[in-house]
Every structure is written in structure tokens, then in C-alpha cells.
């Protein structure tokens, strides 16, 4: 889980997890994760930007604060490759140009085949 990876990037004070360097990414699964879109630095080969809001009541991320001990990060941001799509806090294979609005291009191919078949049958 990404929260376990964040442990090395956090320090604990008065029961709160404090981010050591808000602008520095935390590495998890060979992928940099950032504490907000304003800190995100695109990586070569990661064309798809992923964002996951952080709910203050989240049992893992709800106790994480910026250096002032009051402000909480609002989102986690990371990048996925061209052929991947955002899923949870990770990247899953199968995205890229083959997907439009979350639906794979195979749906478009199916409609094209139905249209062509209908033209020949009528």
C-alpha cells in the first residue's frame, strides 16, 4: 500500500504524520507520487496524469499534514505511461490511445462490424 511507502517520507510529531518535504516526491513501486498537482513534475514516458483526492476521514491519509502541522494535502498525483490508465493509487495496463472516455476501442470496432454486417444483410 502506498501509505506504507510514505512512512520514509514522513516524520511523526504529537500523533501527527508530518510530510518532511512537501515538494519532494515519494517513491512507491518505482513511481514518484506527489502531494498535489502543483508539485507534480512530469516524467518522460508518463503521459497520463493521475489524481486521487485525499479524504480527511481516510484512515491512512487522514492523519498526514504539511510542515505547519495544520494544513493537509488535498490529493496524491502521479503519472502513468501511455499504455496505462489510472486505477486506485496505481497504474493498470491497457489504456493509451486504445481508450476513449474509459471505453476501449474494441467497442468502436464492434459497432463498425455491426454496421458493415447490417449493410450487407439489408
Coordinates of C-alpha atoms in Angstrom, one line a residue:
X1 CA 0.0 0.0 0.0
X2 CA 1.2 3.5 -0.8
X3 CA 0.8 4.7 2.8
X4 CA 3.5 2.2 3.9
X5 CA 5.8 3.7 1.3
X6 CA 5.1 7.2 2.6
X7 CA 6.4 6.3 6.0
X8 CA 10.0 7.1 5.0
X9 CA 8.9 10.5 3.8
X10 CA 7.1 11.4 7.0
X11 CA 8.1 12.3 10.5
X12 CA 5.8 12.0 13.5
X13 CA 5.1 14.8 15.9
X14 CA 2.3 14.8 18.6
X15 CA 0.5 11.9 16.9
X16 CA 0.5 13.6 13.5
X17 CA 2.4 12.4 10.4
X18 CA 4.2 15.4 9.0
X19 CA 5.5 15.4 5.4
X20 CA 9.2 16.0 5.5
X21 CA 9.4 17.8 2.1
X22 CA 6.1 18.6 0.5
X23 CA 7.7 19.3 -2.9
X24 CA 9.7 16.1 -3.0
X25 CA 8.0 13.0 -4.5
X26 CA 7.7 9.8 -2.5
X27 CA 8.7 6.7 -4.4
X28 CA 6.5 3.7 -4.4
X29 CA 6.6 0.8 -6.9
X30 CA 9.3 2.6 -8.9
X31 CA 6.9 5.5 -9.5
X32 CA 7.1 9.1 -8.0
X33 CA 3.9 10.3 -6.1
X34 CA 3.4 13.9 -5.3
X35 CA 1.4 15.7 -2.6
X36 CA -0.6 17.8 -5.1
X37 CA -0.7 18.8 -8.7
X38 CA 1.3 22.0 -8.0
X39 CA 4.2 19.8 -7.0
X40 CA 3.9 17.3 -9.8
X41 CA 6.9 17.0 -12.2
X42 CA 6.1 15.1 -15.4
X43 CA 8.4 12.2 -16.1
X44 CA 9.5 11.0 -19.5
X45 CA 7.1 8.3 -20.7
X46 CA 4.3 9.2 -18.3
X47 CA 1.8 10.9 -20.4
X48 CA -1.3 10.2 -18.3
X49 CA -1.6 12.2 -15.1
X50 CA -3.5 10.6 -12.3
X51 CA -5.0 12.4 -9.3
X52 CA -6.7 10.9 -6.2
X53 CA -8.3 13.2 -3.7
X54 CA -7.5 12.7 -0.1
X55 CA -10.5 12.4 2.2
X56 CA -9.7 13.9 5.7
X57 CA -11.5 11.0 7.2
X58 CA -9.4 8.4 5.3
X59 CA -7.9 6.0 7.9
X60 CA -4.5 6.1 6.3
X61 CA -4.1 9.5 4.8
X62 CA -6.3 11.5 7.1
X63 CA -3.6 12.0 9.7
X64 CA -1.0 13.3 7.2
X65 CA -0.1 17.1 7.5
X66 CA 2.2 19.6 5.9
X67 CA 5.1 21.1 7.9
X68 CA 2.9 23.6 9.6
X69 CA 1.0 20.7 11.4
X70 CA -2.4 22.2 10.4
X71 CA -2.7 22.0 6.6
X72 CA -3.4 18.7 5.0
X73 CA -2.6 17.7 1.4
X74 CA -5.7 17.5 -0.7
X75 CA -4.6 15.0 -3.3
X76 CA -2.0 12.5 -4.4
X77 CA -0.7 12.9 -8.0
X78 CA 1.3 10.6 -10.2
X79 CA 1.9 9.7 -13.8
X80 CA 1.1 6.6 -15.8
X81 CA 2.6 5.5 -19.1
X82 CA 0.8 5.9 -22.4
X83 CA -0.4 2.3 -22.4
X84 CA -1.6 2.5 -18.8
X85 CA -4.6 4.1 -17.1
X86 CA -5.2 5.3 -13.5
X87 CA -6.8 2.7 -11.2
X88 CA -6.9 3.3 -7.5
X89 CA -3.5 4.6 -6.4
X90 CA -1.7 2.7 -9.2
X91 CA -1.5 2.4 -12.9
X92 CA -3.1 -0.5 -14.8
X93 CA -2.1 -1.7 -18.2
X94 CA -4.4 -1.3 -21.1
X95 CA -5.0 2.4 -21.5
X96 CA -3.4 4.8 -24.0
X97 CA -4.8 5.5 -27.5
X98 CA -7.0 2.4 -27.3
X99 CA -9.2 4.1 -24.8
X100 CA -11.6 7.0 -25.1
X101 CA -13.6 8.0 -22.1
X102 CA -12.7 4.8 -20.3
X103 CA -14.1 2.5 -23.0
X104 CA -11.7 0.5 -25.1
X105 CA -11.5 0.9 -28.9
X106 CA -12.9 -2.6 -29.3
X107 CA -16.4 -1.2 -28.6
X108 CA -15.9 1.1 -31.6
X109 CA -14.8 -1.9 -33.7
X110 CA -17.8 -3.9 -32.6
X111 CA -20.1 -1.1 -33.8
X112 CA -18.3 -0.9 -37.1
X113 CA -18.6 -4.6 -37.7
X114 CA -22.3 -4.5 -36.8
X115 CA -22.8 -1.5 -39.2
X116 CA -21.0 -3.3 -42.0
X117 CA -22.8 -6.5 -41.4
X118 CA -26.1 -4.7 -41.4
X119 CA -25.3 -3.0 -44.7
X120 CA -24.6 -6.4 -46.3
X121 CA -27.7 -8.1 -44.9
X122 CA -30.2 -5.4 -45.9

